[in-house]
mmCIF file of N, CA and C in Angstrom:
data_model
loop_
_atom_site.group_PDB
_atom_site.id
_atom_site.type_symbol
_atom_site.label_atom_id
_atom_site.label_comp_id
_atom_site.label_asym_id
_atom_site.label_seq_id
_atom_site.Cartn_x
_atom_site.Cartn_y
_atom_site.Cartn_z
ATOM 1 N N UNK A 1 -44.380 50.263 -79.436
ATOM 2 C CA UNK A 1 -43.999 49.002 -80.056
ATOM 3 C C UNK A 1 -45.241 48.354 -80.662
ATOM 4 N N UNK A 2 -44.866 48.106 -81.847
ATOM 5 C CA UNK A 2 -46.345 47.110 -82.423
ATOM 6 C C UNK A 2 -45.843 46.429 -82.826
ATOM 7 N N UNK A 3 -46.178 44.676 -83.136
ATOM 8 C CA UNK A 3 -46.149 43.637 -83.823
ATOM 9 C C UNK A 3 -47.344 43.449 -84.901
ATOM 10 N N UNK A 4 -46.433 42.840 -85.838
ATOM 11 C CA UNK A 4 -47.750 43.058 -87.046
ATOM 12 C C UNK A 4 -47.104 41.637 -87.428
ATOM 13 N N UNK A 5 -48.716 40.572 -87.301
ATOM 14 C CA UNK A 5 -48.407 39.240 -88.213
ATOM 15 C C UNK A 5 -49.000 39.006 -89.299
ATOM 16 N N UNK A 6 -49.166 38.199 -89.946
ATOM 17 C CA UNK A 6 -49.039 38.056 -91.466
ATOM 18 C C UNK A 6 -48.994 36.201 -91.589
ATOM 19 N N UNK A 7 -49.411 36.022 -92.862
ATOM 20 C CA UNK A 7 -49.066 34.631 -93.411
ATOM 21 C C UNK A 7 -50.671 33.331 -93.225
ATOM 22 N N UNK A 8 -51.713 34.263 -92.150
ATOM 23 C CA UNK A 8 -52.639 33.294 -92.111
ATOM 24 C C UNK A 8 -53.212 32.963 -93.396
ATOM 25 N N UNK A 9 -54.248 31.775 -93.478
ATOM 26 C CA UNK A 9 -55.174 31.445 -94.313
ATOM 27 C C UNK A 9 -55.926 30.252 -94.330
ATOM 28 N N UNK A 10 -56.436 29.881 -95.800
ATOM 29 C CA UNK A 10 -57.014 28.665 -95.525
ATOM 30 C C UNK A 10 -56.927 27.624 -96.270
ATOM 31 N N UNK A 11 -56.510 26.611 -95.730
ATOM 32 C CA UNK A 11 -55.601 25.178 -96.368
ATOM 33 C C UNK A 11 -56.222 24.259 -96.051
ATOM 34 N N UNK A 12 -56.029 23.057 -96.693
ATOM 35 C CA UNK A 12 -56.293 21.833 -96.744
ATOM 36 C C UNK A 12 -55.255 21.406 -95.610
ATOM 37 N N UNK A 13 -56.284 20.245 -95.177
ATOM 38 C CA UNK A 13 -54.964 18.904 -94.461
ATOM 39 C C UNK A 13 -54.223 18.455 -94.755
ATOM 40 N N UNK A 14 -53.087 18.720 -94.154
ATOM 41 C CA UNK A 14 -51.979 18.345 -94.865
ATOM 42 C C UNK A 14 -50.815 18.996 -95.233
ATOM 43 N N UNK A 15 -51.327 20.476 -95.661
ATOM 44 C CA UNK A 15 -50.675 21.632 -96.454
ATOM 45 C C UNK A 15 -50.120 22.269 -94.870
ATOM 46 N N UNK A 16 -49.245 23.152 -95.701
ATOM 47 C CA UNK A 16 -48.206 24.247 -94.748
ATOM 48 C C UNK A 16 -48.650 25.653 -94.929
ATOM 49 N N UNK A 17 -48.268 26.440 -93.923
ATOM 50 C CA UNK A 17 -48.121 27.717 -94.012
ATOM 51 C C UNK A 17 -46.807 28.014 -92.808
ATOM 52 N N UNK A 18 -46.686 29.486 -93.139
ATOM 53 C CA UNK A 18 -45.458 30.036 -92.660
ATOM 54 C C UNK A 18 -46.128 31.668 -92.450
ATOM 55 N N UNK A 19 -46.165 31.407 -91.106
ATOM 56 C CA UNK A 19 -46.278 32.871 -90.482
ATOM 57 C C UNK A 19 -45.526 34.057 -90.132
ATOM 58 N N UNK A 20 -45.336 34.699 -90.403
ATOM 59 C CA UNK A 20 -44.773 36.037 -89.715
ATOM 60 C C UNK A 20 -45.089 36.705 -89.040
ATOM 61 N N UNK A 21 -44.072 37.446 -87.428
ATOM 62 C CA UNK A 21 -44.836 38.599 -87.165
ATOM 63 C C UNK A 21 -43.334 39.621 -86.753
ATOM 64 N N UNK A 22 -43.184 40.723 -87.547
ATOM 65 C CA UNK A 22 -42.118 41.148 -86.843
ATOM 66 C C UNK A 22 -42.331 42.353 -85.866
ATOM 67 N N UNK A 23 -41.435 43.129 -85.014
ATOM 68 C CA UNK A 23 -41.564 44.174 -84.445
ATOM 69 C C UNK A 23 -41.097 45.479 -84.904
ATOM 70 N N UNK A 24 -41.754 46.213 -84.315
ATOM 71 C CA UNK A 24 -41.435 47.858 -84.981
ATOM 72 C C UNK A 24 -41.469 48.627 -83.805
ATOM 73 N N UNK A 25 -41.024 49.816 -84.052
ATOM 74 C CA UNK A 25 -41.490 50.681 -83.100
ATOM 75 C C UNK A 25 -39.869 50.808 -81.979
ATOM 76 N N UNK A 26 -39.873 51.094 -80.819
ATOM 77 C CA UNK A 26 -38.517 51.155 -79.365
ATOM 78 C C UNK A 26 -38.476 50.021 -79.274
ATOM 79 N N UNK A 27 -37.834 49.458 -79.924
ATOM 80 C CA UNK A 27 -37.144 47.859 -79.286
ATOM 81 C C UNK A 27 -35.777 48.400 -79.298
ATOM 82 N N UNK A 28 -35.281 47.654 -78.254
ATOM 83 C CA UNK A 28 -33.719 47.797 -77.619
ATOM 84 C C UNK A 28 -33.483 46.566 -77.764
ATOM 85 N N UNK A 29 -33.920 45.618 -77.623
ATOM 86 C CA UNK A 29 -33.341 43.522 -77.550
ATOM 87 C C UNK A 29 -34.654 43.245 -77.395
ATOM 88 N N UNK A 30 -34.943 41.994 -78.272
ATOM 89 C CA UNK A 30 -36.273 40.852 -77.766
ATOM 90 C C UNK A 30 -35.533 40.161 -76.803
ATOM 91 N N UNK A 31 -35.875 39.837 -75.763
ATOM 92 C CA UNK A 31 -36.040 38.553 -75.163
ATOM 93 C C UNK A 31 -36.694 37.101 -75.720
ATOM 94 N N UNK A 32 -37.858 37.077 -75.305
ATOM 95 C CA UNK A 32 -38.188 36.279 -76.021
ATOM 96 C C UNK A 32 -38.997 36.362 -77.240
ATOM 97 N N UNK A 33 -39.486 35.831 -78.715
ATOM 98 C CA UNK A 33 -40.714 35.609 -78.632
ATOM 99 C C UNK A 33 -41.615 34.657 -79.440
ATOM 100 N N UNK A 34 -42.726 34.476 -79.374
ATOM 101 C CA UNK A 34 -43.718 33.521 -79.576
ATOM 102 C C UNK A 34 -44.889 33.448 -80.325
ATOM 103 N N UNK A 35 -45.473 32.415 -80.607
ATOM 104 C CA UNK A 35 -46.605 32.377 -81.031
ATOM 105 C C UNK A 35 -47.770 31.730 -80.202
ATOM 106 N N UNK A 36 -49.134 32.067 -80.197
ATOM 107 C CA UNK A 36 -49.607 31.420 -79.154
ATOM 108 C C UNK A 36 -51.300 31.286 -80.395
ATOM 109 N N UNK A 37 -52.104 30.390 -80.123
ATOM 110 C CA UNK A 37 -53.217 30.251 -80.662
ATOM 111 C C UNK A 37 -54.453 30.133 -79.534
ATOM 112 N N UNK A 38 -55.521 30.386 -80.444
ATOM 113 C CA UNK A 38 -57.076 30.282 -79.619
ATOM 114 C C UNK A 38 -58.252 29.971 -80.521
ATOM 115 N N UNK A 39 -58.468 28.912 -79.982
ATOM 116 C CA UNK A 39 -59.685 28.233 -81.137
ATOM 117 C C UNK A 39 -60.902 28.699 -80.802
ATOM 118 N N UNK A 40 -62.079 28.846 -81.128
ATOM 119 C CA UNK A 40 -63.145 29.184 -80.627
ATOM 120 C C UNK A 40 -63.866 28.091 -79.792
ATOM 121 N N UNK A 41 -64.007 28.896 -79.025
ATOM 122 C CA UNK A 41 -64.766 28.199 -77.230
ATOM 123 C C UNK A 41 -63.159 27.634 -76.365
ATOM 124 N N UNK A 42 -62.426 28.128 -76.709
ATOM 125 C CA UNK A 42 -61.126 27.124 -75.600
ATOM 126 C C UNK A 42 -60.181 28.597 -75.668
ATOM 127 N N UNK A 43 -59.507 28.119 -74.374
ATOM 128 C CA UNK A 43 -58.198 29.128 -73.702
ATOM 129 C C UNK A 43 -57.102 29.626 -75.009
ATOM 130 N N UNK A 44 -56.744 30.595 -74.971
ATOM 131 C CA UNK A 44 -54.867 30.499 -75.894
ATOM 132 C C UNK A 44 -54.230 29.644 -75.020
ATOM 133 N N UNK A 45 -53.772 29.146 -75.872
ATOM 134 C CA UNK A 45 -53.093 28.178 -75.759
ATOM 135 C C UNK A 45 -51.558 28.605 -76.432
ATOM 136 N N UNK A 46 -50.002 28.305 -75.659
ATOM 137 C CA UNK A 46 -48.807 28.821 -75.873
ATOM 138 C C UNK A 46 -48.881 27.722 -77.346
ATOM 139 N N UNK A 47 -48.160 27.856 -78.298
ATOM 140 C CA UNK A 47 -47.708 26.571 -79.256
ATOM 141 C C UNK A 47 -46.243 26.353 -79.519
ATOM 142 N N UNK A 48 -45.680 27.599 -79.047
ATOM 143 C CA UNK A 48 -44.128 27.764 -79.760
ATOM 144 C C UNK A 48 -43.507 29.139 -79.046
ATOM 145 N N UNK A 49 -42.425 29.049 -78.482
ATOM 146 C CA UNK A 49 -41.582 30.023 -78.333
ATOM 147 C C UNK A 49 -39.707 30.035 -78.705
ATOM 148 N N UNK A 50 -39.562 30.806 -78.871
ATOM 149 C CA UNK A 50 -38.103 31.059 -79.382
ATOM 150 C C UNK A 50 -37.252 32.174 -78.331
ATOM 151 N N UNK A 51 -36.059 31.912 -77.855
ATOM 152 C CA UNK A 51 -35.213 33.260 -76.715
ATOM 153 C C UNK A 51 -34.166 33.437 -77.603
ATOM 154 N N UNK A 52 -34.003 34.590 -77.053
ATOM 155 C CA UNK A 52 -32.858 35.679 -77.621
ATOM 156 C C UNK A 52 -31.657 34.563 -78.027
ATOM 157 N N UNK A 53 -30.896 33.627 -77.446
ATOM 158 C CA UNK A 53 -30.231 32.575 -77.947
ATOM 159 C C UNK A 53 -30.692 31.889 -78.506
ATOM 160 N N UNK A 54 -31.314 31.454 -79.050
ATOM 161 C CA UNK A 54 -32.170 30.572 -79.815
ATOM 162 C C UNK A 54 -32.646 29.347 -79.368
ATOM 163 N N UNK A 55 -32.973 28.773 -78.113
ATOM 164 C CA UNK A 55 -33.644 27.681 -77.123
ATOM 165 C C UNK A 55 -34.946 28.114 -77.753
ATOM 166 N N UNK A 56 -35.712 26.725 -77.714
ATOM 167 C CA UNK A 56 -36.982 27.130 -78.348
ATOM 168 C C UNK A 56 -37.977 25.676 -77.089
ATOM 169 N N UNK A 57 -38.849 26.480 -77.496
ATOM 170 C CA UNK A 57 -40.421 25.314 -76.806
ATOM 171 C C UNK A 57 -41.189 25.036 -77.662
ATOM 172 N N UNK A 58 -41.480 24.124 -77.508
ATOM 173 C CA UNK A 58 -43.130 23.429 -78.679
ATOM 174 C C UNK A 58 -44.372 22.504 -77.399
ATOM 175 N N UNK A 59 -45.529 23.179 -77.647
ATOM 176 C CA UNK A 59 -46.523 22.636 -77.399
ATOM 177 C C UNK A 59 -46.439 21.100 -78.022
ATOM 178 N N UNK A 60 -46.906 20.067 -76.961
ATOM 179 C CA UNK A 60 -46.909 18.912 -77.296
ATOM 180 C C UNK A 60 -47.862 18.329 -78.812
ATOM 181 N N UNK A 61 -48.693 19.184 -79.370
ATOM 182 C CA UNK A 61 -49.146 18.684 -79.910
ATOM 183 C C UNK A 61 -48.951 19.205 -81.392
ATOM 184 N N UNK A 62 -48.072 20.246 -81.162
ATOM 185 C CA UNK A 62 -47.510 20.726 -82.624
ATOM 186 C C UNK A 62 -45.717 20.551 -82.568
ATOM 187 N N UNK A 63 -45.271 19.647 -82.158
ATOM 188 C CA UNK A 63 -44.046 18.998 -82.045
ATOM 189 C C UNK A 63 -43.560 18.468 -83.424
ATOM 190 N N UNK A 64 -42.209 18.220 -84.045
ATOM 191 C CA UNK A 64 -42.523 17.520 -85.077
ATOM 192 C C UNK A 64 -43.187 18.245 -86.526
ATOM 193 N N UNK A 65 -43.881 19.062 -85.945
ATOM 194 C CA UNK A 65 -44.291 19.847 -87.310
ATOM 195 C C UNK A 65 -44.644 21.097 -87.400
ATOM 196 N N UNK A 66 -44.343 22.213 -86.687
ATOM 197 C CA UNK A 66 -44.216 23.161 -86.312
ATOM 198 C C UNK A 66 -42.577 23.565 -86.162
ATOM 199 N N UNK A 67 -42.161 24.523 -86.854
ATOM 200 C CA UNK A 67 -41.123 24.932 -86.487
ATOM 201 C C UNK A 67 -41.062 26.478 -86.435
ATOM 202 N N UNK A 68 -39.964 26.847 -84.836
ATOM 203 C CA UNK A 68 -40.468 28.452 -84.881
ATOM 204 C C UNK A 68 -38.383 29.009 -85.312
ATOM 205 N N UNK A 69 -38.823 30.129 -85.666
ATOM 206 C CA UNK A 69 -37.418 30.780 -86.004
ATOM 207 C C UNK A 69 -37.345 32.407 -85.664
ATOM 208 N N UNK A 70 -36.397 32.921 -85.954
ATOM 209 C CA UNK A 70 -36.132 34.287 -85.747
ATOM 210 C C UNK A 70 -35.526 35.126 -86.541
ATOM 211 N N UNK A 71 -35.330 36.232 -86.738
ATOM 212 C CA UNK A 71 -34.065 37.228 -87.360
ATOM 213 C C UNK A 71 -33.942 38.523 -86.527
ATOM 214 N N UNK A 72 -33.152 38.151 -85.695
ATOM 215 C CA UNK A 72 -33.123 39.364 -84.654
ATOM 216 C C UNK A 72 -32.667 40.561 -85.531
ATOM 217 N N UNK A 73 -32.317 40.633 -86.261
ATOM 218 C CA UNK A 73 -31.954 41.860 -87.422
ATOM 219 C C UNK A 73 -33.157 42.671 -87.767
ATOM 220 N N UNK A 74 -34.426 41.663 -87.770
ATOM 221 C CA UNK A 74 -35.437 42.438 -88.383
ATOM 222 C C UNK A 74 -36.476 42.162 -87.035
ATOM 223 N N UNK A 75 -36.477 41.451 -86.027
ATOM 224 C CA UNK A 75 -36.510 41.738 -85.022
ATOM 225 C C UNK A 75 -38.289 40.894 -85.432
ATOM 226 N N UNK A 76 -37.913 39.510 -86.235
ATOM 227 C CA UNK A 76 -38.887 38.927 -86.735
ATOM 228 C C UNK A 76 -38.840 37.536 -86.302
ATOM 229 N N UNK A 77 -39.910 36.922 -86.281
ATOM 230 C CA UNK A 77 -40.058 35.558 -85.794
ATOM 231 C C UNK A 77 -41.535 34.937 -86.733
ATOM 232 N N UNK A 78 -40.662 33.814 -86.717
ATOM 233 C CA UNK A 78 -41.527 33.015 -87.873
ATOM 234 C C UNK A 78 -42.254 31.437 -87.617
ATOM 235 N N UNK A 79 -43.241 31.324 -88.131
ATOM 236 C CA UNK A 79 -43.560 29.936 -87.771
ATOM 237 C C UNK A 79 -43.932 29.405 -88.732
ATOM 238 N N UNK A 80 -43.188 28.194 -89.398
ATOM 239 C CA UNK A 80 -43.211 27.030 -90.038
ATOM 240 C C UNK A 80 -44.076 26.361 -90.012
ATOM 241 N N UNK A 81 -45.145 26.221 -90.205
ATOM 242 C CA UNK A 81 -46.236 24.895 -89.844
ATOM 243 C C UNK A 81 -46.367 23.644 -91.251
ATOM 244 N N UNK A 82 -45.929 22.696 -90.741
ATOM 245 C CA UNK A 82 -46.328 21.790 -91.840
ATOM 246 C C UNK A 82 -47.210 20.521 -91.056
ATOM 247 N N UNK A 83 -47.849 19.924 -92.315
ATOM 248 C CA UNK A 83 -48.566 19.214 -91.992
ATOM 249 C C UNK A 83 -49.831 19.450 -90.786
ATOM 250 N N UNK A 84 -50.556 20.512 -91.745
ATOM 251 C CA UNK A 84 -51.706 20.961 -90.622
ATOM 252 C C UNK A 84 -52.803 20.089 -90.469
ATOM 253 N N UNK A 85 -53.621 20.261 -89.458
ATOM 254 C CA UNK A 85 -54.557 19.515 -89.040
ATOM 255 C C UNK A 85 -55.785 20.347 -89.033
ATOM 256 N N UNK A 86 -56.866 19.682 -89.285
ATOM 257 C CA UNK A 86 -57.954 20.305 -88.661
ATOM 258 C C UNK A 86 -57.888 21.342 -87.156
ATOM 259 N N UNK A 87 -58.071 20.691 -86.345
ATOM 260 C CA UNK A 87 -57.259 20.892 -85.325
ATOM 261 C C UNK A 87 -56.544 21.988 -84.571
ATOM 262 N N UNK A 88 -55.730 22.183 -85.747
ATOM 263 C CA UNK A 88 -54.901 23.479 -85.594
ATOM 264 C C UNK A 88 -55.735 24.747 -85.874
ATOM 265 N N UNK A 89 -56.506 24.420 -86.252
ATOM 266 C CA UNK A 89 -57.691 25.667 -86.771
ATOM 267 C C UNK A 89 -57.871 26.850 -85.598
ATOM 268 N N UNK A 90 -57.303 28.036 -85.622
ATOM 269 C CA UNK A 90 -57.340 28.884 -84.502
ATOM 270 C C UNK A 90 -56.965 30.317 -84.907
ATOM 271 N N UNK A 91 -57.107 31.336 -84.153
ATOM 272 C CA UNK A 91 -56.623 32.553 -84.513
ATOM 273 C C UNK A 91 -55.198 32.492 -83.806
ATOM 274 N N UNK A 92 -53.719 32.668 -84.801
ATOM 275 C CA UNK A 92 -52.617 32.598 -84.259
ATOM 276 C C UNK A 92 -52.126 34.074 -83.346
ATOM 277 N N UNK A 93 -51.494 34.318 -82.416
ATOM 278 C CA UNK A 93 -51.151 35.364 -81.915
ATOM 279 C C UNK A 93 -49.492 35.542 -81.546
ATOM 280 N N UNK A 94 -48.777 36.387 -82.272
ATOM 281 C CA UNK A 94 -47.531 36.481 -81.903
ATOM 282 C C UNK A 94 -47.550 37.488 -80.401
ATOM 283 N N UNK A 95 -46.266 37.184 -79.441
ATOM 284 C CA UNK A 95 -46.251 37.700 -78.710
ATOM 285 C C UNK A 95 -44.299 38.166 -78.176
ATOM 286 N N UNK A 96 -44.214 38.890 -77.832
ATOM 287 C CA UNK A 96 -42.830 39.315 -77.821
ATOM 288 C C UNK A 96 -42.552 40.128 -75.884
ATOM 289 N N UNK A 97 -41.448 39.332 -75.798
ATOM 290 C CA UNK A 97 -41.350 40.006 -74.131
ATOM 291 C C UNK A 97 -39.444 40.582 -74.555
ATOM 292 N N UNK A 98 -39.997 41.922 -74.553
ATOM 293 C CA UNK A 98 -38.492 43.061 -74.195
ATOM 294 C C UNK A 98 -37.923 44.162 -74.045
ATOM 295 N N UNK A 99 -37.123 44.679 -74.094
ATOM 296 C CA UNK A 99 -36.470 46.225 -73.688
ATOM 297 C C UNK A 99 -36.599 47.058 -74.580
ATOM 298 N N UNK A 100 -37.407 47.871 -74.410
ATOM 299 C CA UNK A 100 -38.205 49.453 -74.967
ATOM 300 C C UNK A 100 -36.775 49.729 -75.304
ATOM 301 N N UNK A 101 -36.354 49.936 -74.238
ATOM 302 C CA UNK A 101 -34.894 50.978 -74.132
ATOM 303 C C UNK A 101 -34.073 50.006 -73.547
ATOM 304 N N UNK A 102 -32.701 50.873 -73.395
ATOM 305 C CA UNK A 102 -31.532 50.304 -72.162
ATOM 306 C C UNK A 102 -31.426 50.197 -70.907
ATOM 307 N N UNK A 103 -32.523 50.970 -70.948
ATOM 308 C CA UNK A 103 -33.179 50.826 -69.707
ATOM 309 C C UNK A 103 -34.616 50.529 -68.898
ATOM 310 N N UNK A 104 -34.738 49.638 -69.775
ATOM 311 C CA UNK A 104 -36.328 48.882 -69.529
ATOM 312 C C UNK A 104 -37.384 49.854 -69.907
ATOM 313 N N UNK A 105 -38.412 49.695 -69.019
ATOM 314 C CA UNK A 105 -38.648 47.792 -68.472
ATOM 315 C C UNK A 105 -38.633 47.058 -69.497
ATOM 316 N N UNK A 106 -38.923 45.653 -68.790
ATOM 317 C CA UNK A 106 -39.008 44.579 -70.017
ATOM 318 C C UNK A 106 -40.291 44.112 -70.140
ATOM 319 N N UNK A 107 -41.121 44.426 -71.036
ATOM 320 C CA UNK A 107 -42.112 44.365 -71.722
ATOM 321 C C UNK A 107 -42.726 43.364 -72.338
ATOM 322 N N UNK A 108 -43.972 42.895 -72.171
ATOM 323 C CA UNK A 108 -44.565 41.988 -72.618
ATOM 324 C C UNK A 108 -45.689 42.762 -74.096
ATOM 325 N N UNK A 109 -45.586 42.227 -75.242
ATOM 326 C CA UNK A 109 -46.625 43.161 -76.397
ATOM 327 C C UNK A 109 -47.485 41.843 -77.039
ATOM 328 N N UNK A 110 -48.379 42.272 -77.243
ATOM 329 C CA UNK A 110 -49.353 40.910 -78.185
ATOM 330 C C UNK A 110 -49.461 41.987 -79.544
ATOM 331 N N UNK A 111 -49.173 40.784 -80.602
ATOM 332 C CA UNK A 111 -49.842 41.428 -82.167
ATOM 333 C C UNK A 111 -51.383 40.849 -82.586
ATOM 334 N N UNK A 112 -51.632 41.704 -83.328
ATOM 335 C CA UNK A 112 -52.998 41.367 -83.778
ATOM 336 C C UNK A 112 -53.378 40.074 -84.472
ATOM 337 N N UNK A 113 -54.079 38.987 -84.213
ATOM 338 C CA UNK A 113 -54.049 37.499 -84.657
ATOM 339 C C UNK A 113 -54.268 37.253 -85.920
ATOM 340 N N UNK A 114 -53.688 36.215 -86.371
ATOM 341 C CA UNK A 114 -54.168 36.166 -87.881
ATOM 342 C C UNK A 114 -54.905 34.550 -88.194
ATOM 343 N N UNK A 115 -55.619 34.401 -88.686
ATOM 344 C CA UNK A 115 -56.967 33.461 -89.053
ATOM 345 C C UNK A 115 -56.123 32.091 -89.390
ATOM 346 N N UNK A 116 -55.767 31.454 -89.019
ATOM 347 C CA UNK A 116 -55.563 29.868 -89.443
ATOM 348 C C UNK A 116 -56.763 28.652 -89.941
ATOM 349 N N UNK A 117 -56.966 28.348 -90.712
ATOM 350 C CA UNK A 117 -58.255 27.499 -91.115
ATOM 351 C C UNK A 117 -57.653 26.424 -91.813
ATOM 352 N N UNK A 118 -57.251 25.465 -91.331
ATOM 353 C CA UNK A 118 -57.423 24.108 -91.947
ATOM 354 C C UNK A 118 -58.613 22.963 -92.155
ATOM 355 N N UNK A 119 -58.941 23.040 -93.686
ATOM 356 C CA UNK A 119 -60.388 22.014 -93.732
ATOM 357 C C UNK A 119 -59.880 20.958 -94.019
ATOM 358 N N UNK A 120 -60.923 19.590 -93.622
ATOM 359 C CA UNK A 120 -60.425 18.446 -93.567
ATOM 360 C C UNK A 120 -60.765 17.725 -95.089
#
């Protein structure tokens, strides 16, 4: 299974981007999945997750302007970001927890991060 994301870059304050990361490879069902960021010198940090029904989470501080989505068809999940901040400046990381097969296990995969840079 690999996840491959897409959509980083570098924007002004203010401006949007829209990330992608979909899956490839033995997927049987996502469970869940997510995006998570890491700024330099600080922890990843979760920002957004999406489940197989579509219940979603937002980090308190990208609430409001962050929106995450899915297409279980293409077995893709997307993140909306508007109104970026300095702030937000981090390497984004999609992450996906699910069934290889029909018969497990259920799997946790990280994709390779993609560069977020908002200048002020």
């Amino acid at each position: 299974v690999q996840l491959q994301a897409s959509g980083g870059g570098l924007v002004q304050a203010g401006e949007s981007l829209r990330l992608s990361c979909g899956g490839s490879g033995s997927i049987f069902s996502i469970e869940r999945m997510g995006w998570y960021r890491q700024a330099p010198g600080k922890q990843r940090e979760l920002v957004a997750t999406i489940f197989s029904r579509g219940s979603t989470n937002y980090a308190d501080s990208v609430k409001d302007r962050f929106t995450i989505s899915r297409d279980n068809a293409k077995n893709t999940v997307y993140l909306q970001m508007n109104s970026l901040k300095p702030e937000d400046t981090a390497v984004y990381y999609c992450n996906a927890e699910l069934w290889p097969t029909a018969r497990g296990p259920l799997s946790n995969y990280w994709g390779k991060g993609t560069l977020v840079t908002v200048s002020s």
